mmCIF file with all atom_site columns, C-alpha atoms in Angstrom:
data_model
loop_
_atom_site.group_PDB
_atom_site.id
_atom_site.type_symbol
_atom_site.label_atom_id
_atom_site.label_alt_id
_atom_site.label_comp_id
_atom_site.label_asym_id
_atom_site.label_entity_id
_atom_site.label_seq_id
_atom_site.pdbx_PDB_ins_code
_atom_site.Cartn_x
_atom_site.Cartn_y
_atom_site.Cartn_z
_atom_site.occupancy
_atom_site.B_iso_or_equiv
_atom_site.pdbx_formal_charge
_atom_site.auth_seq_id
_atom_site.auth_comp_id
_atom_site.auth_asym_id
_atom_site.auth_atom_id
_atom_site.pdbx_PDB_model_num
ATOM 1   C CA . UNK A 1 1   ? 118.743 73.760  148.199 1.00 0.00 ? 1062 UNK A CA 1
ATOM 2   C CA . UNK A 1 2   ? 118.396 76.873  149.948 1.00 0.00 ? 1063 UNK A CA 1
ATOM 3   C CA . UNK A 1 3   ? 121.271 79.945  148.947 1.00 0.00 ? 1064 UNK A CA 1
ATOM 4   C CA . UNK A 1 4   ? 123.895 80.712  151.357 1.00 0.00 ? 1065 UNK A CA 1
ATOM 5   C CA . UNK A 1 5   ? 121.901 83.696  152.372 1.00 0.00 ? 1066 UNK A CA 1
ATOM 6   C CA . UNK A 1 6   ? 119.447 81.962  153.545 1.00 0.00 ? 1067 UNK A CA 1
ATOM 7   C CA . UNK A 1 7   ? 121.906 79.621  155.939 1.00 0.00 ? 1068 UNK A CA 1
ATOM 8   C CA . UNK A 1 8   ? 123.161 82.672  156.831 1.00 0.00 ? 1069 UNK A CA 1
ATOM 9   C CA . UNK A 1 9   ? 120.080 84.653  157.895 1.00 0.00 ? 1070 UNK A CA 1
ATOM 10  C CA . UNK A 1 10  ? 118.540 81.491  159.613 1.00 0.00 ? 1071 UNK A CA 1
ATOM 11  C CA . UNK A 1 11  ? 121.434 80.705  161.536 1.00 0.00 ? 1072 UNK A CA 1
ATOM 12  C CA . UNK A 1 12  ? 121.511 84.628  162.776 1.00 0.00 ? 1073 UNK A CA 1
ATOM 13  C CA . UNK A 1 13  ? 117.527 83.960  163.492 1.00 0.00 ? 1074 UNK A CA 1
ATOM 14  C CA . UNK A 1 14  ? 118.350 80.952  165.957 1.00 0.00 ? 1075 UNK A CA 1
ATOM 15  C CA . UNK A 1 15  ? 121.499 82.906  167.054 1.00 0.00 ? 1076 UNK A CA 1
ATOM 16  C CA . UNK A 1 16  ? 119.316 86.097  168.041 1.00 0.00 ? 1077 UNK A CA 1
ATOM 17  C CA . UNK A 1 17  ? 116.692 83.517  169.628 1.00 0.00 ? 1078 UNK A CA 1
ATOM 18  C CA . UNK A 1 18  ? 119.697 82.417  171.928 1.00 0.00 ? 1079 UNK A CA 1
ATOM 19  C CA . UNK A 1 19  ? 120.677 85.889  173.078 1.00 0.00 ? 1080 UNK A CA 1
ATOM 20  C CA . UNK A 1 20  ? 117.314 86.835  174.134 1.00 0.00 ? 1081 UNK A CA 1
ATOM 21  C CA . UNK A 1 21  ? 116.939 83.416  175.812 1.00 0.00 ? 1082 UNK A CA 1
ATOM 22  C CA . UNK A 1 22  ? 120.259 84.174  177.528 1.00 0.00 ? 1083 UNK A CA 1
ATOM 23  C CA . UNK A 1 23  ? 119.261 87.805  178.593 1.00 0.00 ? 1084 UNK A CA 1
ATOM 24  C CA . UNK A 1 24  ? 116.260 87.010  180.272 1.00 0.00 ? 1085 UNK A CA 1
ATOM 25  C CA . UNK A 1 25  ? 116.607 83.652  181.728 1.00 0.00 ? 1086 UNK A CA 1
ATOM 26  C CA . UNK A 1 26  ? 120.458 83.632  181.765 1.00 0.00 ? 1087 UNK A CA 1
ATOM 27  C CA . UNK A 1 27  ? 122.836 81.386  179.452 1.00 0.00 ? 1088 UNK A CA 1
ATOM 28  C CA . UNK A 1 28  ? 122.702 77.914  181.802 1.00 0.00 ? 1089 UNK A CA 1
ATOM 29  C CA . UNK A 1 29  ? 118.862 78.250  181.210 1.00 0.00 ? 1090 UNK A CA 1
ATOM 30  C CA . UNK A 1 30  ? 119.020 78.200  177.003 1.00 0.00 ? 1091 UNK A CA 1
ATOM 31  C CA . UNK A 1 31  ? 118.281 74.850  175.619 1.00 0.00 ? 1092 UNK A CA 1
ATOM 32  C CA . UNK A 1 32  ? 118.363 74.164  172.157 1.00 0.00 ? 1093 UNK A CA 1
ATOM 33  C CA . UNK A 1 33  ? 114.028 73.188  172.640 1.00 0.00 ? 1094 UNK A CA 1
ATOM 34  C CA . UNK A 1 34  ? 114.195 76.633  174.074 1.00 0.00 ? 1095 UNK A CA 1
ATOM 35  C CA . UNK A 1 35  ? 115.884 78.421  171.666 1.00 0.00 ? 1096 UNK A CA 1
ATOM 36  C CA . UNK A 1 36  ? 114.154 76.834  169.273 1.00 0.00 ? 1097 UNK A CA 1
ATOM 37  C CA . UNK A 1 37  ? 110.681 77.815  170.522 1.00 0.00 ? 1098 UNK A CA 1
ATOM 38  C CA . UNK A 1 38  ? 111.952 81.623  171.238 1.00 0.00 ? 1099 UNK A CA 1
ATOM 39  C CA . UNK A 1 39  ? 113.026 81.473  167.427 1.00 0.00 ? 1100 UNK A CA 1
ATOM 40  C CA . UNK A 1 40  ? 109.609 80.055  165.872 1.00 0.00 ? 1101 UNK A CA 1
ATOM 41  C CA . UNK A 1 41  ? 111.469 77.369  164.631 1.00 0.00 ? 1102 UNK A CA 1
ATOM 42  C CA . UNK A 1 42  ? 111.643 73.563  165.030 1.00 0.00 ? 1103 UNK A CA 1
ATOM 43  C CA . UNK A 1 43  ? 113.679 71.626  167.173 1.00 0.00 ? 1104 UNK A CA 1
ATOM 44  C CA . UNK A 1 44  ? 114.862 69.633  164.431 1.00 0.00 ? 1105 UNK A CA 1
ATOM 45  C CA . UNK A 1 45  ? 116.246 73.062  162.728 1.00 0.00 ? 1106 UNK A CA 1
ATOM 46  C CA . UNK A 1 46  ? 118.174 74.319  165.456 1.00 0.00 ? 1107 UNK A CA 1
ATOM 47  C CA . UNK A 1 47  ? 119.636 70.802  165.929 1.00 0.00 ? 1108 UNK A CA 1
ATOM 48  C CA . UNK A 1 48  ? 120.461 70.982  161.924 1.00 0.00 ? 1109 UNK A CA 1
ATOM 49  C CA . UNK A 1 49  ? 122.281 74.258  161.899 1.00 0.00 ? 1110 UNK A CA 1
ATOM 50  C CA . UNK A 1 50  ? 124.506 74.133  165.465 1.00 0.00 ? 1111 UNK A CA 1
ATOM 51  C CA . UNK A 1 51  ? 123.845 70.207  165.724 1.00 0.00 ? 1112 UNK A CA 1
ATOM 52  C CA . UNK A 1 52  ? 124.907 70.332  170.114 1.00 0.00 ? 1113 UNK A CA 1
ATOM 53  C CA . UNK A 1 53  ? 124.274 72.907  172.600 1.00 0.00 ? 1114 UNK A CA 1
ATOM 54  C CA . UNK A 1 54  ? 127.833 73.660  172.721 1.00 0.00 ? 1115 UNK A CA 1
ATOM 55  C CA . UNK A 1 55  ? 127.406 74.758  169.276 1.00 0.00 ? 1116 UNK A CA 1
ATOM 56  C CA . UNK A 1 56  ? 124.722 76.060  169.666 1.00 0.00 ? 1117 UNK A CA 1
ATOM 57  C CA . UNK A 1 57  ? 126.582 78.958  172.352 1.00 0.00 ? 1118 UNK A CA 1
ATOM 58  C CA . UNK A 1 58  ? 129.604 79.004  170.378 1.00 0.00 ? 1119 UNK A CA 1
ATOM 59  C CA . UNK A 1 59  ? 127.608 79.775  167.602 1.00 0.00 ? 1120 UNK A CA 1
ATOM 60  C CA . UNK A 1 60  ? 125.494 82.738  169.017 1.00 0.00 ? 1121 UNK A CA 1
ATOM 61  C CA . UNK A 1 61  ? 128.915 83.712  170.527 1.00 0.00 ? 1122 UNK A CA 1
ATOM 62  C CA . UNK A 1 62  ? 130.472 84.344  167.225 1.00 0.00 ? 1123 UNK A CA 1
ATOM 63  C CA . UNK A 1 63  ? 127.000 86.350  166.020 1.00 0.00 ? 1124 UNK A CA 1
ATOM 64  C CA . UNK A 1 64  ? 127.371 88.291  168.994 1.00 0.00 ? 1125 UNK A CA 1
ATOM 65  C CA . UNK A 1 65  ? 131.091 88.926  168.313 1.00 0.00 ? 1126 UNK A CA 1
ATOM 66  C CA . UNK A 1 66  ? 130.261 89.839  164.867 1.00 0.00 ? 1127 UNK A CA 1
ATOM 67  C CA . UNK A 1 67  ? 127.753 92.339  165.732 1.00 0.00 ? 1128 UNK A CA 1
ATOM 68  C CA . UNK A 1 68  ? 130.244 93.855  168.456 1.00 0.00 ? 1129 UNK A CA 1
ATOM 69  C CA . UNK A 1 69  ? 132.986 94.497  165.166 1.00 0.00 ? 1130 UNK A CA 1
ATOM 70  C CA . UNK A 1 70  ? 130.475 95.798  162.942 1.00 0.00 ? 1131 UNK A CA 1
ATOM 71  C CA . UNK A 1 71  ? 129.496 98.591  165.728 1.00 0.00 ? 1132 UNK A CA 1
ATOM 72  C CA . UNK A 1 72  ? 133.329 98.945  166.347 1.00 0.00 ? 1133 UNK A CA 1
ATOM 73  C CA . UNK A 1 73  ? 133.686 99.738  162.925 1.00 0.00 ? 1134 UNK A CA 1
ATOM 74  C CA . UNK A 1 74  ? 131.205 102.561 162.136 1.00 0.00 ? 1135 UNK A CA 1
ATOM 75  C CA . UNK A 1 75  ? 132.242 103.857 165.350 1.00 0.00 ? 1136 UNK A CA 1
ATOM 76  C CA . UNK A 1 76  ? 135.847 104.046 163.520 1.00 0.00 ? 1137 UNK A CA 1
ATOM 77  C CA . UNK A 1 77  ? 133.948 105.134 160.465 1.00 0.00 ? 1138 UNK A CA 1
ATOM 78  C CA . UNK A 1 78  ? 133.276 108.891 160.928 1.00 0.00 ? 1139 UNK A CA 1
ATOM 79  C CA . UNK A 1 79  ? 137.260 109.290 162.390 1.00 0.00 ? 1140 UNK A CA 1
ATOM 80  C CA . UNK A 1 80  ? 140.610 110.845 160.235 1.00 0.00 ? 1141 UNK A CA 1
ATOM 81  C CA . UNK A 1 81  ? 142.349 107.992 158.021 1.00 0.00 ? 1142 UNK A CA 1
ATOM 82  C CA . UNK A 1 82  ? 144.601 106.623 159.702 1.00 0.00 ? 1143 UNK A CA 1
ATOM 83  C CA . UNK A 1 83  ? 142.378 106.379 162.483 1.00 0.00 ? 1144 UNK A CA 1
ATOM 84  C CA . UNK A 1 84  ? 143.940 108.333 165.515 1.00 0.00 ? 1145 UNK A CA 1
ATOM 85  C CA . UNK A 1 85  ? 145.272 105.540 168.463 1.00 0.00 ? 1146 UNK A CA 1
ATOM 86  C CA . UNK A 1 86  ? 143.513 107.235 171.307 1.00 0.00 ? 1147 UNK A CA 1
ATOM 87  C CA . UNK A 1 87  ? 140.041 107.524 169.550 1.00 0.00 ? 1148 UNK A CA 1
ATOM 88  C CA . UNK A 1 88  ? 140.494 103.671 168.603 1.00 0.00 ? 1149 UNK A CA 1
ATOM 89  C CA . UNK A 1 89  ? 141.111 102.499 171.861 1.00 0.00 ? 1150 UNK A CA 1
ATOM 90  C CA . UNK A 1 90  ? 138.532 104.682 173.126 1.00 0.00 ? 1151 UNK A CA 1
ATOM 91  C CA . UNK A 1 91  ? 136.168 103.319 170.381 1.00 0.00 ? 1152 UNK A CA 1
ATOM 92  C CA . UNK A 1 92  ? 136.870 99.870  171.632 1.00 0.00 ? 1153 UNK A CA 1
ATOM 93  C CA . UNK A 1 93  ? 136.092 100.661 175.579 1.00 0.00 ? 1154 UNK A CA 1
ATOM 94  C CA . UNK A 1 94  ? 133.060 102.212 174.167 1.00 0.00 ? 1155 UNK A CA 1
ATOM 95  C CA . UNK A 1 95  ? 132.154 99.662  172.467 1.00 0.00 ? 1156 UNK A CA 1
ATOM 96  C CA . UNK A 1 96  ? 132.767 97.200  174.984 1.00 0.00 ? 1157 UNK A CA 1
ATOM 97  C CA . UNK A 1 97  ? 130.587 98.734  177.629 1.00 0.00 ? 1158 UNK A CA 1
ATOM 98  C CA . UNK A 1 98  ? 127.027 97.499  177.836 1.00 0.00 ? 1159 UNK A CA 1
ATOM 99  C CA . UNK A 1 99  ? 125.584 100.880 177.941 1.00 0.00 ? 1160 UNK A CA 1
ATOM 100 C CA . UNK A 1 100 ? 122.444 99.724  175.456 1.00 0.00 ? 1161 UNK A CA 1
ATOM 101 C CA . UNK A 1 101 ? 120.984 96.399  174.893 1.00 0.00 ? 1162 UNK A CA 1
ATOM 102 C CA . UNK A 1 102 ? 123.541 95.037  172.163 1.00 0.00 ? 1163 UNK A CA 1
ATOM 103 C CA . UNK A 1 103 ? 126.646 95.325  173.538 1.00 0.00 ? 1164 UNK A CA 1
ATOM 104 C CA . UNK A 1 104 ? 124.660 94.483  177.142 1.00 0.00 ? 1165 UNK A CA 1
ATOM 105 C CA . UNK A 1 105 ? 123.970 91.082  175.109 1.00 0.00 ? 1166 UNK A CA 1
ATOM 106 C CA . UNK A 1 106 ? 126.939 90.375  173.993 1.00 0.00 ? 1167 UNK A CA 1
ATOM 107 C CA . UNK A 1 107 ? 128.939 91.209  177.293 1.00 0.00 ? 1168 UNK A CA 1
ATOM 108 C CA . UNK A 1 108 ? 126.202 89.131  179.386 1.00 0.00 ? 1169 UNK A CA 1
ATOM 109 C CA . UNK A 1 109 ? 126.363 85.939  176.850 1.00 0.00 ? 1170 UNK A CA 1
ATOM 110 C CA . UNK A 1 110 ? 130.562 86.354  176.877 1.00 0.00 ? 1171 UNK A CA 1
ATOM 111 C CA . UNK A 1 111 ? 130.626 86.617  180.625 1.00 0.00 ? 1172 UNK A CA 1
ATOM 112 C CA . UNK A 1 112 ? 128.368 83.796  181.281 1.00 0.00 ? 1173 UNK A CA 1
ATOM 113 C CA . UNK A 1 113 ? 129.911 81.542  178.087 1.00 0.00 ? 1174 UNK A CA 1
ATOM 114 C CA . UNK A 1 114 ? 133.232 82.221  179.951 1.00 0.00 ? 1175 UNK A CA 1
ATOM 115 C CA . UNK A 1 115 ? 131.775 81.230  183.224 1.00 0.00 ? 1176 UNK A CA 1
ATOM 116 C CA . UNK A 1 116 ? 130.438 78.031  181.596 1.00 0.00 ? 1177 UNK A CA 1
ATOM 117 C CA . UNK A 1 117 ? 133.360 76.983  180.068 1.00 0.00 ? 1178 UNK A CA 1
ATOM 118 C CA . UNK A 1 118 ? 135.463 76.525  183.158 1.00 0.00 ? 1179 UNK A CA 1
ATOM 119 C CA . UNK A 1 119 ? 133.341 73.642  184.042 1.00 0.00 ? 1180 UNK A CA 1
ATOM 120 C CA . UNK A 1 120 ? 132.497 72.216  180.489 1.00 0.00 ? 1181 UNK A CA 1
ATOM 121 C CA . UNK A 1 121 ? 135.376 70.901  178.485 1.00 0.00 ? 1182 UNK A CA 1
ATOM 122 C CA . UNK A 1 122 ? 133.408 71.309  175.175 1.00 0.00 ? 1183 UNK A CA 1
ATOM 123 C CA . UNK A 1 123 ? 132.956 74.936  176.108 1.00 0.00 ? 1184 UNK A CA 1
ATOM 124 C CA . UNK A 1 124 ? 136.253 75.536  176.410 1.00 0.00 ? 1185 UNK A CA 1
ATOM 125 C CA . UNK A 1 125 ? 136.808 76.169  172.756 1.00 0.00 ? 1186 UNK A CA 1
ATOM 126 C CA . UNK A 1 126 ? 140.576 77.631  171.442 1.00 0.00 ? 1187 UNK A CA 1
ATOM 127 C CA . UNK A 1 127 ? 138.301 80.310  169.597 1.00 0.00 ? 1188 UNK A CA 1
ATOM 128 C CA . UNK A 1 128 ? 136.832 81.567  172.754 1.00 0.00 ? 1189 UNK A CA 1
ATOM 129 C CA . UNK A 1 129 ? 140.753 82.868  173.769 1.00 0.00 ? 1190 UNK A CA 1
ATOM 130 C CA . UNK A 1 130 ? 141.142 83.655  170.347 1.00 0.00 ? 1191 UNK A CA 1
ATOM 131 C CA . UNK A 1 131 ? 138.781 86.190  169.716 1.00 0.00 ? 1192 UNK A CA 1
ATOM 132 C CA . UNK A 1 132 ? 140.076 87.999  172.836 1.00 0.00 ? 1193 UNK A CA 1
ATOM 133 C CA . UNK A 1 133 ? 143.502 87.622  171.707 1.00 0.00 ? 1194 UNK A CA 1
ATOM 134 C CA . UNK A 1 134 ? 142.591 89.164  168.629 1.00 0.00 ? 1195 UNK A CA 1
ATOM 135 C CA . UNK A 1 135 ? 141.471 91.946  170.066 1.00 0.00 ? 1196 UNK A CA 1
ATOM 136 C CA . UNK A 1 136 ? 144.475 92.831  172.662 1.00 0.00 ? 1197 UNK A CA 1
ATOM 137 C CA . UNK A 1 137 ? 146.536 92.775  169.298 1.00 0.00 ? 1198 UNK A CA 1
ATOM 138 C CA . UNK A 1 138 ? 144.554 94.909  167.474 1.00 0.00 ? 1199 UNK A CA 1
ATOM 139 C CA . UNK A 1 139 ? 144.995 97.316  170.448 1.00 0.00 ? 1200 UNK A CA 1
ATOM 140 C CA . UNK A 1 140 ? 149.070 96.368  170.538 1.00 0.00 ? 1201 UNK A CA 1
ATOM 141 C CA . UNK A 1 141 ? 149.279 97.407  167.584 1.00 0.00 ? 1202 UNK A CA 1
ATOM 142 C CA . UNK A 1 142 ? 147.648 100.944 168.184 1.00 0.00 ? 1203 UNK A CA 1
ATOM 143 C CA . UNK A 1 143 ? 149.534 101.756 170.991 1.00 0.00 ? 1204 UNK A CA 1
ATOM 144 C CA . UNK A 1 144 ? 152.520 100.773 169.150 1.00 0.00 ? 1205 UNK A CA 1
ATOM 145 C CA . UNK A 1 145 ? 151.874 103.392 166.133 1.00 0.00 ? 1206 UNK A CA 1
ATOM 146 C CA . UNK A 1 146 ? 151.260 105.850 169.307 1.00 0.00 ? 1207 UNK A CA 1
ATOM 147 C CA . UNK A 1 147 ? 154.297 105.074 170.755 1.00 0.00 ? 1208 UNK A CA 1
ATOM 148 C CA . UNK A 1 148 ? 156.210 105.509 167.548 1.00 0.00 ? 1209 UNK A CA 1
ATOM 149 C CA . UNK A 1 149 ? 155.030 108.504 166.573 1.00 0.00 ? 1210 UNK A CA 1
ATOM 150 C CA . UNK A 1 150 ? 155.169 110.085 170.379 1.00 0.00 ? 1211 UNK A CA 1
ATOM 151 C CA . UNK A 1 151 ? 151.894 110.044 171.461 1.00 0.00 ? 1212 UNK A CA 1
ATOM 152 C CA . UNK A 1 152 ? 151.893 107.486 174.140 1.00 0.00 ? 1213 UNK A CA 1
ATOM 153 C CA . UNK A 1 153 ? 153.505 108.200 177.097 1.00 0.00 ? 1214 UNK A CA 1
ATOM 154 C CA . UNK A 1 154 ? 157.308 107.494 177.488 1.00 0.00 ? 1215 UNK A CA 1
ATOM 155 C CA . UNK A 1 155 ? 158.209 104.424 179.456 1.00 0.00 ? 1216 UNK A CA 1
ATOM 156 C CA . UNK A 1 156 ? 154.800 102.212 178.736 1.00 0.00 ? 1217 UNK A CA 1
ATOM 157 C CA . UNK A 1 157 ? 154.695 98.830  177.283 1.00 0.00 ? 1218 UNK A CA 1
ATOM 158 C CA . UNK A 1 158 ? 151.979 98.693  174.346 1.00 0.00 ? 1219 UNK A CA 1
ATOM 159 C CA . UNK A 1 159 ? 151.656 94.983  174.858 1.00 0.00 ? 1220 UNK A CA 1
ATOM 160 C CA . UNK A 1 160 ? 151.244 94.951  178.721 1.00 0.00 ? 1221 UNK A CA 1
ATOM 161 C CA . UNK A 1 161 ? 149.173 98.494  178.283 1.00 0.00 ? 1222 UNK A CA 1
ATOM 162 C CA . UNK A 1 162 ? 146.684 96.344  175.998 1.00 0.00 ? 1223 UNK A CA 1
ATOM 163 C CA . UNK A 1 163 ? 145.944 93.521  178.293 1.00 0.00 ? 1224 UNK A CA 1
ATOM 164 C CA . UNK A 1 164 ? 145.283 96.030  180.780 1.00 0.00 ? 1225 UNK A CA 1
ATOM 165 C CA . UNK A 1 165 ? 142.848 97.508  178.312 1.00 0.00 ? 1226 UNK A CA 1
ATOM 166 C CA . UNK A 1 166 ? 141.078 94.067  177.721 1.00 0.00 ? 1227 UNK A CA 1
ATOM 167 C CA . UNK A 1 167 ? 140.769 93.612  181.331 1.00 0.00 ? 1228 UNK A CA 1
ATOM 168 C CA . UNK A 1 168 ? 139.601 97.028  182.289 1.00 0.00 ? 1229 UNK A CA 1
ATOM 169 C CA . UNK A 1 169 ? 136.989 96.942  179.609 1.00 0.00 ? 1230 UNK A CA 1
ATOM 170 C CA . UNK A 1 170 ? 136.033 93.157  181.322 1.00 0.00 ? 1231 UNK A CA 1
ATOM 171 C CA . UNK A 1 171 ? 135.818 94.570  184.893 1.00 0.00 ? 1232 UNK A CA 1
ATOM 172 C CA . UNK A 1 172 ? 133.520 97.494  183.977 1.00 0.00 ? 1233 UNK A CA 1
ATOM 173 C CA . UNK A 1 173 ? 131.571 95.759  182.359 1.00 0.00 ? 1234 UNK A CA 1
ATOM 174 C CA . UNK A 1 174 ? 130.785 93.282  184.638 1.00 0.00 ? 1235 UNK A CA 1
ATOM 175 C CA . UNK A 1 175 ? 130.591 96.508  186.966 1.00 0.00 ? 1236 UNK A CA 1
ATOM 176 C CA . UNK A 1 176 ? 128.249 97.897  185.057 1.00 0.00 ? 1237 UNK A CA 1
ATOM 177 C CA . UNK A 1 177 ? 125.901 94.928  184.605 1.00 0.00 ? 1238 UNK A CA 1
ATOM 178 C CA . UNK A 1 178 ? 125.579 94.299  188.364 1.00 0.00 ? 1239 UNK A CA 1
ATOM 179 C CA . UNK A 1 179 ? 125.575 97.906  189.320 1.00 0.00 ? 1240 UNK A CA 1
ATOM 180 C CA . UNK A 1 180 ? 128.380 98.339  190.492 1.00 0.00 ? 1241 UNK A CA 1
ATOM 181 C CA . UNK A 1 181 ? 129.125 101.414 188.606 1.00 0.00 ? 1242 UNK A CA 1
ATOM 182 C CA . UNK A 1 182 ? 127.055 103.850 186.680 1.00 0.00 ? 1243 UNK A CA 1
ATOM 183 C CA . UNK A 1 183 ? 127.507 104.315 182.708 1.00 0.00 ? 1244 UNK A CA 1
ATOM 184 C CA . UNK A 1 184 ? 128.590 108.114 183.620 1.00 0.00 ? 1245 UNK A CA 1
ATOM 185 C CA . UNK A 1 185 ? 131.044 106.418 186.092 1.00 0.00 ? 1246 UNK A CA 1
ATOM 186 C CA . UNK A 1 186 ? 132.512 103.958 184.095 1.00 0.00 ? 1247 UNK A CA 1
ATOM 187 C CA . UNK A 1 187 ? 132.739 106.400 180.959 1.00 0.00 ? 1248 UNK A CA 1
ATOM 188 C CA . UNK A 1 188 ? 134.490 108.712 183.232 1.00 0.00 ? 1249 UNK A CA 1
ATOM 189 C CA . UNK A 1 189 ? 137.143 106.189 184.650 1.00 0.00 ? 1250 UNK A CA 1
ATOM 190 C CA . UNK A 1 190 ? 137.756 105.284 180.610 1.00 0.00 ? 1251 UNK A CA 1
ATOM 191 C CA . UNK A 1 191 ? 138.893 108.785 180.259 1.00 0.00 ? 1252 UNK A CA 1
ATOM 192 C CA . UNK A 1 192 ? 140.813 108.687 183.097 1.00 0.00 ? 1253 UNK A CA 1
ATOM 193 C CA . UNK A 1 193 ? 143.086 105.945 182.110 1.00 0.00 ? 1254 UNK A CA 1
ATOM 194 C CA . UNK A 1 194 ? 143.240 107.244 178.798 1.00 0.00 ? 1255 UNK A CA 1
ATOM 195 C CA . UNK A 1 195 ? 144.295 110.451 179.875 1.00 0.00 ? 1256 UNK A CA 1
ATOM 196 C CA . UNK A 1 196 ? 147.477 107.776 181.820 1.00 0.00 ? 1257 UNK A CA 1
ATOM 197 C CA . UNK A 1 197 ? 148.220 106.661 178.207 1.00 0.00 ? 1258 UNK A CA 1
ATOM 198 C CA . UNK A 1 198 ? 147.893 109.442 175.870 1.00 0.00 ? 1259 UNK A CA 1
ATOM 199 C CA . UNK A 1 199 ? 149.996 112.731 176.881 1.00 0.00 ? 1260 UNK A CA 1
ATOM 200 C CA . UNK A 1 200 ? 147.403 115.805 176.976 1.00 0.00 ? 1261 UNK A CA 1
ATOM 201 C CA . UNK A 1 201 ? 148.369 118.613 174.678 1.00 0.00 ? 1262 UNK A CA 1
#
């Protein structure tokens, strides 16, 4: 029976096959056949590992997700401990905009997952919400430590500020993907509503 590792690294194979699927042809286009071809891989493996096409995205979703934390975190890595709250959020927004082709792939697949699930009941997984959820904690909870320790601006709510900050990050980088805004644009409005949380010194 093959190790763990290897489940793992196959199932990050077809998951990678996906994303590249996804990015050229766009999401409604993959097919497990498809992905399965673009991976160099049977049919009958893809089907074995994510077993539907719904897992199949959900799947490649949570890869992508994965990815996105890792490069969150050695963003993080090279900052004080405890990690300051403005450079985290500003790690996240950073993070979040597809400004290179990773987080371009992930933002692309999560846009067009979303997109799909409002039409596809299978799609429309409690994990998908989740992971965002997650997220706009994670950032509650920084902007609370700001807020305690005075370096968020009097007056804001960290919980409604966060949302905000989920959305934001969503907008531009839809923005940015259709070209709407530039990535010199979009890294400059970051600062800017930054600079609406966080009290200059």
């Amino acid at each position: 029976m093959p190790r763990t590792a290897d489940h793992t690294a196959r199932r990050a194979q077809i998951a990678d096959a996906l994303v590249r699927v996804a990015a050229r042809d766009g999401l409604h286009a993959a097919t497990m056949r498809s992905v399965a071809t673009e991976a160099g891989v049977s049919l009958r493996l893809v089907q074995y590992y994510f077993h539907t096409k719904s897992g199949l995205l959900t799947g490649a979703l949570h890869h992508l997700e994965q990815q996105s934390h890792r490069r969150w975190a050695e963003r993080l890595a090279g900052l004080p401990d405890p990690v300051p709250p403005r450079a985290f959020v500003e790690a996240f927004l950073t993070e979040a905009l597809p400004t290179d082709e990773p987080s371009r792939a992930f933002h692309l697949v999560g846009t067009s997952y979303a997109m799909l699930a409002l039409t596809d009941p299978e799609l429309a997984t409690p994990d998908f919400a989740a992971g965002i959820g997650c997220l706009q904690q994670q950032l509650t909870d920084a902007l609370i430590r700001a807020a305690d320790h005075g370096e968020l601006v009097p007056g804001l709510d960290p919980r409604q500020e966060a949302a905000r900050l989920v959305a934001l990050a969503n907008g531009l980088g839809t923005g940015l993907l259709a070209g709407q805004h530039t990535t010199a644009a979009a890294t400059e409005l970051v600062r800017y509503h930054l600079d609406q949380l966080f009290p200059t010194t």
